[in-house]
PDB file of C-alpha atoms in Angstrom:
ATOM      1  CA  MET A   1     -23.134   9.173 -25.321  1.00 62.00           C
ATOM      2  CA  THR A   2     -21.152  11.926 -23.623  1.00 74.00           C
ATOM      3  CA  GLU A   3     -22.545  10.897 -20.230  1.00 78.00           C
ATOM      4  CA  VAL A   4     -21.589   7.269 -20.850  1.00 80.00           C
ATOM      5  CA  LEU A   5     -18.033   8.270 -21.769  1.00 80.00           C
ATOM      6  CA  PHE A   6     -17.824  10.425 -18.652  1.00 85.00           C
ATOM      7  CA  PHE A   7     -18.988   7.501 -16.494  1.00 87.00           C
ATOM      8  CA  PHE A   8     -16.297   5.223 -17.956  1.00 86.00           C
ATOM      9  CA  GLU A   9     -13.769   8.009 -17.453  1.00 84.00           C
ATOM     10  CA  VAL A  10     -14.680   8.250 -13.772  1.00 88.00           C
ATOM     11  CA  VAL A  11     -14.551   4.461 -13.313  1.00 89.00           C
ATOM     12  CA  LEU A  12     -11.211   4.165 -15.114  1.00 87.00           C
ATOM     13  CA  ALA A  13      -9.694   6.982 -13.030  1.00 85.00           C
ATOM     14  CA  GLY A  14     -10.925   5.158  -9.924  1.00 86.00           C
ATOM     15  CA  LEU A  15      -9.418   1.865 -11.043  1.00 87.00           C
ATOM     16  CA  LEU A  16      -6.046   3.543 -11.655  1.00 83.00           C
ATOM     17  CA  ALA A  17      -6.167   5.099  -8.188  1.00 83.00           C
ATOM     18  CA  GLY A  18      -7.217   1.693  -6.875  1.00 84.00           C
ATOM     19  CA  THR A  19      -4.006   0.078  -8.113  1.00 83.00           C
ATOM     20  CA  MET A  20      -2.071   2.503  -5.919  1.00 81.00           C
ATOM     21  CA  TYR A  21      -4.280   1.637  -2.953  1.00 86.00           C
ATOM     22  CA  SER A  22      -3.538  -2.017  -3.724  1.00 85.00           C
ATOM     23  CA  LEU A  23       0.186  -1.308  -3.720  1.00 82.00           C
ATOM     24  CA  VAL A  24       0.021   0.285  -0.270  1.00 84.00           C
ATOM     25  CA  ALA A  25      -2.206  -2.544   0.970  1.00 86.00           C
ATOM     26  CA  LEU A  26       0.328  -5.064  -0.314  1.00 83.00           C
ATOM     27  CA  GLY A  27       2.857  -3.736   2.196  1.00 82.00           C
ATOM     28  CA  PHE A  28       0.401  -4.468   4.995  1.00 84.00           C
ATOM     29  CA  VAL A  29      -0.387  -7.931   3.600  1.00 84.00           C
ATOM     30  CA  LEU A  30       3.280  -8.970   3.463  1.00 81.00           C
ATOM     31  CA  ILE A  31       3.801  -8.238   7.146  1.00 81.00           C
ATOM     32  CA  TYR A  32       0.459  -9.746   8.131  1.00 82.00           C
ATOM     33  CA  LYS A  33       1.130 -12.998   6.257  1.00 77.00           C
ATOM     34  CA  ALA A  34       4.460 -13.413   8.033  1.00 74.00           C
ATOM     35  CA  SER A  35       3.515 -12.314  11.543  1.00 71.00           C
ATOM     36  CA  SER A  36      -0.314 -12.208  11.696  1.00 73.00           C
ATOM     37  CA  THR A  37       0.069  -8.608  12.836  1.00 76.00           C
ATOM     38  CA  PHE A  38      -1.302  -5.418  11.306  1.00 80.00           C
ATOM     39  CA  ASN A  39       1.721  -3.194  10.695  1.00 83.00           C
ATOM     40  CA  PHE A  40       0.688   0.256  11.863  1.00 83.00           C
ATOM     41  CA  ALA A  41       4.094   1.560  10.786  1.00 85.00           C
ATOM     42  CA  GLN A  42       3.418   1.011   7.069  1.00 84.00           C
ATOM     43  CA  GLY A  43       2.079   4.549   6.576  1.00 85.00           C
ATOM     44  CA  ALA A  44       5.128   5.977   8.344  1.00 88.00           C
ATOM     45  CA  MET A  45       7.366   3.807   6.146  1.00 88.00           C
ATOM     46  CA  VAL A  46       5.748   5.332   3.046  1.00 88.00           C
ATOM     47  CA  PHE A  47       6.383   8.849   4.376  1.00 89.00           C
ATOM     48  CA  PHE A  48       9.929   8.032   5.549  1.00 91.00           C
ATOM     49  CA  ALA A  49      10.865   6.405   2.230  1.00 91.00           C
ATOM     50  CA  VAL A  50       9.646   9.076  -0.156  1.00 91.00           C
ATOM     51  CA  LEU A  51      10.869  11.961   2.033  1.00 92.00           C
ATOM     52  CA  SER A  52      14.319  10.352   2.138  1.00 94.00           C
ATOM     53  CA  PHE A  53      14.232   9.904  -1.643  1.00 93.00           C
ATOM     54  CA  VAL A  54      13.451  13.598  -2.172  1.00 93.00           C
ATOM     55  CA  GLY A  55      16.045  14.539   0.436  1.00 92.00           C
ATOM     56  CA  PHE A  56      18.768  12.577  -1.362  1.00 93.00           C
ATOM     57  CA  MET A  57      17.848  14.300  -4.625  1.00 92.00           C
ATOM     58  CA  GLU A  58      18.102  17.692  -2.913  1.00 91.00           C
ATOM     59  CA  LEU A  59      21.614  16.721  -1.827  1.00 92.00           C
ATOM     60  CA  GLY A  60      22.544  16.476  -5.495  1.00 90.00           C
ATOM     61  CA  LEU A  61      22.055  12.796  -6.275  1.00 92.00           C
ATOM     62  CA  SER A  62      20.498  11.889  -9.609  1.00 92.00           C
ATOM     63  CA  PHE A  63      17.048  10.268  -9.756  1.00 90.00           C
ATOM     64  CA  THR A  64      18.495   6.784 -10.331  1.00 92.00           C
ATOM     65  CA  VAL A  65      21.176   7.011  -7.649  1.00 95.00           C
ATOM     66  CA  ALA A  66      18.707   8.482  -5.132  1.00 93.00           C
ATOM     67  CA  PHE A  67      16.277   5.647  -5.896  1.00 92.00           C
ATOM     68  CA  ILE A  68      18.950   2.976  -5.363  1.00 93.00           C
ATOM     69  CA  VAL A  69      20.243   4.610  -2.177  1.00 95.00           C
ATOM     70  CA  THR A  70      16.699   4.873  -0.798  1.00 94.00           C
ATOM     71  CA  ILE A  71      16.045   1.200  -1.568  1.00 91.00           C
ATOM     72  CA  MET A  72      19.221   0.332   0.360  1.00 92.00           C
ATOM     73  CA  LEU A  73      18.026   2.572   3.202  1.00 93.00           C
ATOM     74  CA  MET A  74      14.635   0.835   3.336  1.00 89.00           C
ATOM     75  CA  VAL A  75      16.324  -2.576   3.354  1.00 88.00           C
ATOM     76  CA  LEU A  76      18.418  -1.295   6.276  1.00 90.00           C
ATOM     77  CA  VAL A  77      15.230  -0.134   8.008  1.00 89.00           C
ATOM     78  CA  GLY A  78      13.737  -3.585   7.429  1.00 83.00           C
ATOM     79  CA  TYR A  79      16.877  -5.297   8.733  1.00 82.00           C
ATOM     80  CA  SER A  80      17.015  -3.079  11.824  1.00 87.00           C
ATOM     81  CA  THR A  81      13.314  -3.585  12.503  1.00 85.00           C
ATOM     82  CA  GLN A  82      13.652  -7.341  12.248  1.00 79.00           C
ATOM     83  CA  LYS A  83      16.807  -7.559  14.398  1.00 83.00           C
ATOM     84  CA  LEU A  84      15.997  -4.939  17.031  1.00 86.00           C
ATOM     85  CA  VAL A  85      12.205  -5.094  17.309  1.00 84.00           C
ATOM     86  CA  ILE A  86      10.544  -8.139  15.773  1.00 80.00           C
ATOM     87  CA  GLN A  87      13.060 -10.891  16.545  1.00 79.00           C
ATOM     88  CA  PRO A  88      13.212 -10.143  20.308  1.00 84.00           C
ATOM     89  CA  LEU A  89       9.386 -10.250  20.334  1.00 81.00           C
ATOM     90  CA  MET A  90       9.091 -13.422  18.246  1.00 72.00           C
ATOM     91  CA  ASN A  91       7.640 -15.477  21.109  1.00 74.00           C
ATOM     92  CA  GLN A  92       5.426 -12.717  22.465  1.00 78.00           C
ATOM     93  CA  SER A  93       1.727 -12.252  21.726  1.00 78.00           C
ATOM     94  CA  GLU A  94       0.427 -10.686  18.519  1.00 75.00           C
ATOM     95  CA  ASP A  95      -0.801  -7.707  20.547  1.00 80.00           C
ATOM     96  CA  THR A  96       2.733  -7.050  21.745  1.00 84.00           C
ATOM     97  CA  VAL A  97       4.070  -6.984  18.183  1.00 82.00           C
ATOM     98  CA  LEU A  98       1.165  -4.753  17.187  1.00 83.00           C
ATOM     99  CA  MET A  99       2.112  -2.214  19.865  1.00 87.00           C
ATOM    100  CA  ALA A 100       5.705  -2.394  18.701  1.00 88.00           C
ATOM    101  CA  THR A 101       4.676  -1.449  15.139  1.00 87.00           C
ATOM    102  CA  ILE A 102       2.724   1.543  16.493  1.00 88.00           C
ATOM    103  CA  GLY A 103       5.846   2.703  18.306  1.00 90.00           C
ATOM    104  CA  LEU A 104       7.959   2.061  15.224  1.00 89.00           C
ATOM    105  CA  GLY A 105       5.609   4.253  13.204  1.00 88.00           C
ATOM    106  CA  PHE A 106       6.088   7.222  15.539  1.00 90.00           C
ATOM    107  CA  VAL A 107       9.871   6.700  15.493  1.00 92.00           C
ATOM    108  CA  LEU A 108      10.010   6.699  11.675  1.00 91.00           C
ATOM    109  CA  GLU A 109       7.761   9.780  11.423  1.00 89.00           C
ATOM    110  CA  GLY A 110       9.895  11.709  13.890  1.00 90.00           C
ATOM    111  CA  LEU A 111      13.184  10.539  12.402  1.00 91.00           C
ATOM    112  CA  ALA A 112      12.145  11.501   8.866  1.00 90.00           C
ATOM    113  CA  GLN A 113      11.154  15.029   9.885  1.00 89.00           C
ATOM    114  CA  ALA A 114      14.189  15.472  12.122  1.00 91.00           C
ATOM    115  CA  VAL A 115      16.563  14.597   9.281  1.00 91.00           C
ATOM    116  CA  TRP A 116      14.819  16.107   6.244  1.00 89.00           C
ATOM    117  CA  GLY A 117      12.561  18.819   7.701  1.00 85.00           C
ATOM    118  CA  VAL A 118       8.788  19.272   7.857  1.00 82.00           C
ATOM    119  CA  GLU A 119       8.040  21.409   4.795  1.00 86.00           C
ATOM    120  CA  VAL A 120       6.003  20.033   1.902  1.00 86.00           C
ATOM    121  CA  ARG A 121       8.180  18.945  -1.033  1.00 85.00           C
ATOM    122  CA  ARG A 122       7.234  18.670  -4.693  1.00 84.00           C
ATOM    123  CA  LEU A 123       8.198  15.452  -6.437  1.00 84.00           C
ATOM    124  CA  ASP A 124       8.546  15.639 -10.205  1.00 81.00           C
ATOM    125  CA  LEU A 125       8.718  12.222 -11.864  1.00 79.00           C
ATOM    126  CA  GLY A 126       8.948  13.809 -15.314  1.00 78.00           C
ATOM    127  CA  ILE A 127       5.370  12.789 -16.190  1.00 76.00           C
ATOM    128  CA  GLY A 128       2.863  15.527 -16.861  1.00 73.00           C
ATOM    129  CA  ASP A 129      -0.573  15.545 -15.231  1.00 74.00           C
ATOM    130  CA  PHE A 130      -2.501  16.095 -18.462  1.00 77.00           C
ATOM    131  CA  PRO A 131      -4.782  13.972 -20.688  1.00 78.00           C
ATOM    132  CA  ILE A 132      -3.037  11.636 -23.142  1.00 78.00           C
ATOM    133  CA  GLN A 133      -3.887  13.039 -26.566  1.00 79.00           C
ATOM    134  CA  TRP A 134      -3.992   9.746 -28.500  1.00 78.00           C
ATOM    135  CA  VAL A 135      -6.359   8.276 -25.897  1.00 77.00           C
ATOM    136  CA  VAL A 136      -8.590  11.341 -26.233  1.00 78.00           C
ATOM    137  CA  ASP A 137      -8.535  11.102 -30.043  1.00 78.00           C
ATOM    138  CA  SER A 138      -9.223   7.364 -30.189  1.00 78.00           C
ATOM    139  CA  THR A 139     -11.683   6.881 -27.315  1.00 74.00           C
ATOM    140  CA  GLY A 140     -12.846  10.308 -26.221  1.00 75.00           C
ATOM    141  CA  LEU A 141     -11.697   9.535 -22.645  1.00 75.00           C
ATOM    142  CA  PHE A 142      -9.624  12.090 -20.730  1.00 79.00           C
ATOM    143  CA  ILE A 143      -7.083   9.980 -18.851  1.00 79.00           C
ATOM    144  CA  SER A 144      -4.182  11.659 -17.072  1.00 80.00           C
ATOM    145  CA  ALA A 145      -0.712  10.503 -18.150  1.00 82.00           C
ATOM    146  CA  LEU A 146       0.394  10.615 -14.492  1.00 80.00           C
ATOM    147  CA  ASP A 147      -2.556   8.493 -13.337  1.00 80.00           C
ATOM    148  CA  LEU A 148      -2.055   5.958 -16.138  1.00 82.00           C
ATOM    149  CA  THR A 149       1.696   5.662 -15.498  1.00 84.00           C
ATOM    150  CA  ALA A 150       1.208   5.344 -11.742  1.00 80.00           C
ATOM    151  CA  GLY A 151      -1.451   2.692 -12.244  1.00 80.00           C
ATOM    152  CA  LEU A 152       0.761   0.710 -14.621  1.00 84.00           C
ATOM    153  CA  VAL A 153       3.804   0.905 -12.332  1.00 84.00           C
ATOM    154  CA  ALA A 154       1.738  -0.173  -9.330  1.00 80.00           C
ATOM    155  CA  GLY A 155       0.141  -2.980 -11.333  1.00 81.00           C
ATOM    156  CA  VAL A 156       3.482  -4.324 -12.591  1.00 85.00           C
ATOM    157  CA  LEU A 157       5.055  -4.256  -9.111  1.00 82.00           C
ATOM    158  CA  ILE A 158       2.039  -6.037  -7.606  1.00 79.00           C
ATOM    159  CA  LEU A 159       2.187  -8.685 -10.341  1.00 83.00           C
ATOM    160  CA  VAL A 160       5.936  -9.259  -9.826  1.00 84.00           C
ATOM    161  CA  LEU A 161       5.545  -9.622  -6.055  1.00 79.00           C
ATOM    162  CA  ALA A 162       2.511 -11.886  -6.449  1.00 78.00           C
ATOM    163  CA  LEU A 163       4.421 -14.210  -8.804  1.00 82.00           C
ATOM    164  CA  LEU A 164       7.502 -14.064  -6.575  1.00 79.00           C
ATOM    165  CA  PHE A 165       5.604 -15.160  -3.502  1.00 75.00           C
ATOM    166  CA  ARG A 166       3.457 -17.662  -5.394  1.00 77.00           C
ATOM    167  CA  TYR A 167       6.038 -19.614  -7.381  1.00 81.00           C
ATOM    168  CA  THR A 168       9.439 -19.240  -5.687  1.00 80.00           C
ATOM    169  CA  LYS A 169      11.055 -21.087  -2.777  1.00 76.00           C
ATOM    170  CA  MET A 170      11.023 -17.832  -0.877  1.00 72.00           C
ATOM    171  CA  GLY A 171       7.268 -17.545  -1.360  1.00 75.00           C
ATOM    172  CA  LEU A 172       6.718 -21.113  -0.204  1.00 76.00           C
ATOM    173  CA  GLY A 173       8.742 -20.331   2.916  1.00 75.00           C
ATOM    174  CA  LEU A 174       6.630 -17.266   3.586  1.00 72.00           C
ATOM    175  CA  ARG A 175       3.390 -19.221   3.264  1.00 71.00           C
ATOM    176  CA  ALA A 176       4.746 -21.955   5.536  1.00 73.00           C
ATOM    177  CA  VAL A 177       5.670 -19.370   8.179  1.00 71.00           C
ATOM    178  CA  ALA A 178       2.252 -17.755   7.838  1.00 65.00           C
ATOM    179  CA  ASP A 179       0.446 -21.086   8.308  1.00 66.00           C
ATOM    180  CA  ASP A 180       2.470 -22.359  11.266  1.00 68.00           C
ATOM    181  CA  PRO A 181       5.712 -20.626  12.355  1.00 67.00           C
ATOM    182  CA  GLY A 182       6.626 -23.430  14.739  1.00 68.00           C
ATOM    183  CA  ALA A 183       6.226 -26.176  12.150  1.00 70.00           C
ATOM    184  CA  ALA A 184       8.053 -24.101   9.529  1.00 71.00           C
ATOM    185  CA  SER A 185      10.983 -23.613  11.891  1.00 71.00           C
ATOM    186  CA  SER A 186      11.073 -27.338  12.742  1.00 73.00           C
ATOM    187  CA  ILE A 187      11.605 -28.283   9.087  1.00 72.00           C
ATOM    188  CA  GLY A 188      14.493 -25.856   8.682  1.00 73.00           C
ATOM    189  CA  ILE A 189      12.847 -22.706   7.330  1.00 73.00           C
ATOM    190  CA  PRO A 190      14.749 -19.764   8.878  1.00 75.00           C
ATOM    191  CA  LEU A 191      12.086 -17.527  10.421  1.00 74.00           C
ATOM    192  CA  SER A 192      14.423 -14.584  10.890  1.00 74.00           C
ATOM    193  CA  ASN A 193      15.466 -14.621   7.215  1.00 77.00           C
ATOM    194  CA  ILE A 194      11.857 -14.784   6.067  1.00 79.00           C
ATOM    195  CA  MET A 195      10.906 -11.887   8.337  1.00 78.00           C
ATOM    196  CA  LEU A 196      13.923  -9.879   7.180  1.00 78.00           C
ATOM    197  CA  LEU A 197      12.917 -10.463   3.575  1.00 81.00           C
ATOM    198  CA  VAL A 198       9.320  -9.491   4.230  1.00 82.00           C
ATOM    199  CA  TRP A 199      10.188  -6.264   6.060  1.00 81.00           C
ATOM    200  CA  SER A 200      12.644  -5.302   3.309  1.00 83.00           C
ATOM    201  CA  ALA A 201      10.044  -6.000   0.603  1.00 84.00           C
ATOM    202  CA  ALA A 202       7.505  -3.931   2.542  1.00 84.00           C
ATOM    203  CA  GLY A 203      10.050  -1.094   2.669  1.00 86.00           C
ATOM    204  CA  VAL A 204      10.585  -1.156  -1.103  1.00 86.00           C
ATOM    205  CA  VAL A 205       6.825  -1.249  -1.692  1.00 86.00           C
ATOM    206  CA  ALA A 206       6.494   1.737   0.647  1.00 87.00           C
ATOM    207  CA  LEU A 207       9.075   3.669  -1.406  1.00 88.00           C
ATOM    208  CA  VAL A 208       7.344   3.071  -4.745  1.00 87.00           C
ATOM    209  CA  ALA A 209       3.908   3.807  -3.279  1.00 86.00           C
ATOM    210  CA  GLY A 210       5.226   6.991  -1.667  1.00 86.00           C
ATOM    211  CA  MET A 211       6.738   8.170  -4.955  1.00 87.00           C
ATOM    212  CA  LEU A 212       3.480   7.615  -6.835  1.00 84.00           C
ATOM    213  CA  TRP A 213       1.342   9.336  -4.200  1.00 83.00           C
ATOM    214  CA  GLY A 214       3.976  12.024  -3.611  1.00 85.00           C
ATOM    215  CA  ALA A 215       3.988  12.949  -7.302  1.00 83.00           C
ATOM    216  CA  ARG A 216       0.239  13.491  -7.082  1.00 78.00           C
ATOM    217  CA  ALA A 217      -0.264  15.062  -3.654  1.00 78.00           C
ATOM    218  CA  GLY A 218       3.214  16.332  -2.733  1.00 82.00           C
ATOM    219  CA  VAL A 219       5.647  14.805  -0.261  1.00 85.00           C
ATOM    220  CA  GLN A 220       4.129  15.679   3.088  1.00 83.00           C
ATOM    221  CA  PHE A 221       3.067  14.219   6.419  1.00 82.00           C
ATOM    222  CA  ALA A 222      -0.461  13.640   5.084  1.00 80.00           C
ATOM    223  CA  LEU A 223       0.931  10.622   3.209  1.00 81.00           C
ATOM    224  CA  VAL A 224       0.865   8.754   6.533  1.00 80.00           C
ATOM    225  CA  ASP A 225      -2.921   9.124   6.718  1.00 77.00           C
ATOM    226  CA  LEU A 226      -3.305   8.514   3.000  1.00 73.00           C
ATOM    227  CA  ALA A 227      -1.543   5.180   3.373  1.00 74.00           C
ATOM    228  CA  LEU A 228      -4.112   4.160   5.987  1.00 76.00           C
ATOM    229  CA  LYS A 229      -6.679   4.349   3.182  1.00 78.00           C
ATOM    230  CA  ALA A 230      -5.431   0.821   2.566  1.00 82.00           C
ATOM    231  CA  LEU A 231      -7.333  -0.302   5.688  1.00 86.00           C
ATOM    232  CA  PRO A 232     -10.742  -0.564   3.943  1.00 89.00           C
ATOM    233  CA  VAL A 233      -8.929  -2.274   1.059  1.00 89.00           C
ATOM    234  CA  LEU A 234      -7.655  -4.925   3.469  1.00 87.00           C
ATOM    235  CA  ILE A 235     -11.046  -5.324   5.142  1.00 88.00           C
ATOM    236  CA  ILE A 236     -12.725  -5.939   1.800  1.00 89.00           C
ATOM    237  CA  GLY A 237     -10.016  -8.084   0.244  1.00 86.00           C
ATOM    238  CA  GLY A 238      -8.786  -9.906   3.341  1.00 84.00           C
ATOM    239  CA  PHE A 239      -5.751  -9.130   5.486  1.00 82.00           C
ATOM    240  CA  SER A 240      -3.711 -12.139   4.332  1.00 78.00           C
ATOM    241  CA  SER A 241      -4.489 -12.238   0.626  1.00 81.00           C
ATOM    242  CA  ILE A 242      -2.406 -10.656  -2.146  1.00 80.00           C
ATOM    243  CA  PRO A 243      -5.235 -11.131  -4.711  1.00 82.00           C
ATOM    244  CA  GLY A 244      -7.538  -9.643  -2.068  1.00 85.00           C
ATOM    245  CA  ALA A 245      -5.353  -6.528  -1.846  1.00 85.00           C
ATOM    246  CA  ILE A 246      -5.601  -6.129  -5.624  1.00 85.00           C
ATOM    247  CA  VAL A 247      -9.362  -6.658  -5.875  1.00 88.00           C
ATOM    248  CA  GLY A 248     -10.037  -4.615  -2.739  1.00 88.00           C
ATOM    249  CA  GLY A 249      -7.998  -1.705  -4.082  1.00 87.00           C
ATOM    250  CA  LEU A 250      -9.873  -1.718  -7.382  1.00 89.00           C
ATOM    251  CA  ILE A 251     -13.240  -1.852  -5.580  1.00 91.00           C
ATOM    252  CA  ILE A 252     -12.342   1.016  -3.257  1.00 90.00           C
ATOM    253  CA  GLY A 253     -10.785   3.149  -5.998  1.00 88.00           C
ATOM    254  CA  SER A 254     -13.659   2.836  -8.462  1.00 90.00           C
ATOM    255  CA  THR A 255     -16.409   3.060  -5.830  1.00 90.00           C
ATOM    256  CA  GLU A 256     -15.082   6.187  -4.148  1.00 89.00           C
ATOM    257  CA  LYS A 257     -14.725   8.015  -7.461  1.00 89.00           C
ATOM    258  CA  VAL A 258     -18.219   7.095  -8.646  1.00 90.00           C
ATOM    259  CA  LEU A 259     -19.751   8.041  -5.298  1.00 90.00           C
ATOM    260  CA  GLU A 260     -17.817  11.311  -5.172  1.00 89.00           C
ATOM    261  CA  VAL A 261     -18.947  12.369  -8.645  1.00 90.00           C
ATOM    262  CA  TYR A 262     -22.581  11.198  -8.569  1.00 90.00           C
ATOM    263  CA  ILE A 263     -23.535  11.202  -4.883  1.00 88.00           C
ATOM    264  CA  GLY A 264     -20.999  13.636  -3.414  1.00 84.00           C
ATOM    265  CA  PRO A 265     -22.788  16.844  -4.516  1.00 87.00           C
ATOM    266  CA  TYR A 266     -25.802  15.884  -2.370  1.00 87.00           C
ATOM    267  CA  PHE A 267     -23.519  15.784   0.709  1.00 83.00           C
ATOM    268  CA  GLY A 268     -21.471  18.863  -0.087  1.00 80.00           C
ATOM    269  CA  GLY A 269     -18.618  16.876  -1.652  1.00 77.00           C
ATOM    270  CA  GLY A 270     -15.610  15.170  -0.092  1.00 81.00           C
ATOM    271  CA  ILE A 271     -17.356  11.845   0.553  1.00 86.00           C
ATOM    272  CA  GLU A 272     -14.487   9.908  -1.039  1.00 84.00           C
ATOM    273  CA  VAL A 273     -12.631  10.520   2.233  1.00 84.00           C
ATOM    274  CA  TRP A 274     -15.096   8.527   4.350  1.00 87.00           C
ATOM    275  CA  ALA A 275     -17.196   6.504   1.888  1.00 87.00           C
ATOM    276  CA  PRO A 276     -14.580   3.688   1.650  1.00 88.00           C
ATOM    277  CA  PHE A 277     -14.762   3.210   5.424  1.00 90.00           C
ATOM    278  CA  VAL A 278     -18.586   2.985   5.271  1.00 90.00           C
ATOM    279  CA  LEU A 279     -18.197   0.331   2.591  1.00 89.00           C
ATOM    280  CA  ALA A 280     -15.635  -1.468   4.753  1.00 88.00           C
ATOM    281  CA  ILE A 281     -18.024  -1.504   7.747  1.00 90.00           C
ATOM    282  CA  MET A 282     -20.737  -3.007   5.539  1.00 90.00           C
ATOM    283  CA  PHE A 283     -18.288  -5.711   4.472  1.00 86.00           C
ATOM    284  CA  LEU A 284     -17.368  -6.393   8.087  1.00 87.00           C
ATOM    285  CA  LEU A 285     -21.028  -6.972   8.905  1.00 88.00           C
ATOM    286  CA  TRP A 286     -21.512  -9.257   5.916  1.00 86.00           C
ATOM    287  CA  ARG A 287     -18.159 -11.038   5.562  1.00 84.00           C
ATOM    288  CA  PRO A 288     -15.678 -10.202   8.383  1.00 82.00           C
ATOM    289  CA  GLU A 289     -12.840 -12.203   6.814  1.00 80.00           C
ATOM    290  CA  GLY A 290     -13.086 -10.238   3.525  1.00 80.00           C
ATOM    291  CA  LEU A 291     -13.559 -11.598   0.024  1.00 83.00           C
ATOM    292  CA  PHE A 292     -10.335 -13.610  -0.047  1.00 79.00           C
ATOM    293  CA  GLY A 293      -9.468 -13.900   3.642  1.00 68.00           C
ATOM    294  CA  GLU A 294      -9.411 -17.095   5.632  1.00 66.00           C
ATOM    295  CA  LYS A 295     -12.339 -17.718   7.947  1.00 63.00           C
ATOM    296  CA  ILE A 296     -10.933 -18.297  11.435  1.00 58.00           C
ATOM    297  CA  ILE A 297     -13.097 -20.157  13.930  1.00 52.00           C
ATOM    298  CA  ARG A 298     -12.155 -19.897  17.606  1.00 51.00           C
ATOM    299  CA  ARG A 299     -13.950 -21.942  20.233  1.00 49.00           C
ATOM    300  CA  VAL A 300     -14.022 -20.728  23.810  1.00 45.00           C
TER     301      VAL A 300
END
């Protein structure tokens, strides 16, 4: 019975971590749906956002004020990106926009460290990293309060964004732009406004994701690489699917934890770092478009 409880504990911890992967992946999906381009700057946006948040708090701002100011900053980053980078490249190839996002990533990484410094910061969200006693008493499962809170916050934000883009006029505009930008523009949907909205939303998602990961691992440059853990999530779920980002995150989170605990000791541990990418390669061989992605057929 103890082994069964431990297995469920491992799976549940993986699912909670998976919601945070899903949140990071959602930032990629938003940009991809609007521009059909993988945003290589998303990891840098996570690092830039959370480092700025901590920096504002070190300047004496309260948690709430620092959060609001950082949201405004990320909206400004989204606005500047749209006006100065994306809009001038609107009629260029997808590869050109892709290269622009790579450059943007390096700019944000350098700017963040130039302004706030390079040392690792601790982020205290006021939530202890210890098992919740009533969960232990009622189920026997040791679930961290920090993990549970982070998973719930990520889940709620994903749900809100999914509903927003599914049932609102703004969401319909985004889907129209994703399907055919030219046709969407011809019927009066403002492409620049949609792109501005998407980049701003991706910035806010990056802030929340950075805060959740920063509270766990510290605010440091490694968050850039951690955010790229969303890549196997996108491969499995599909680059253009919000439900795919959710399901893919849960698959990656639970699988990596189970493999790390039960298979990892045979490889010396640490397989959760690379196991998700092995799983992603297997998915690419079996279903390149992912579970929820659109199958694109190109004839030459």
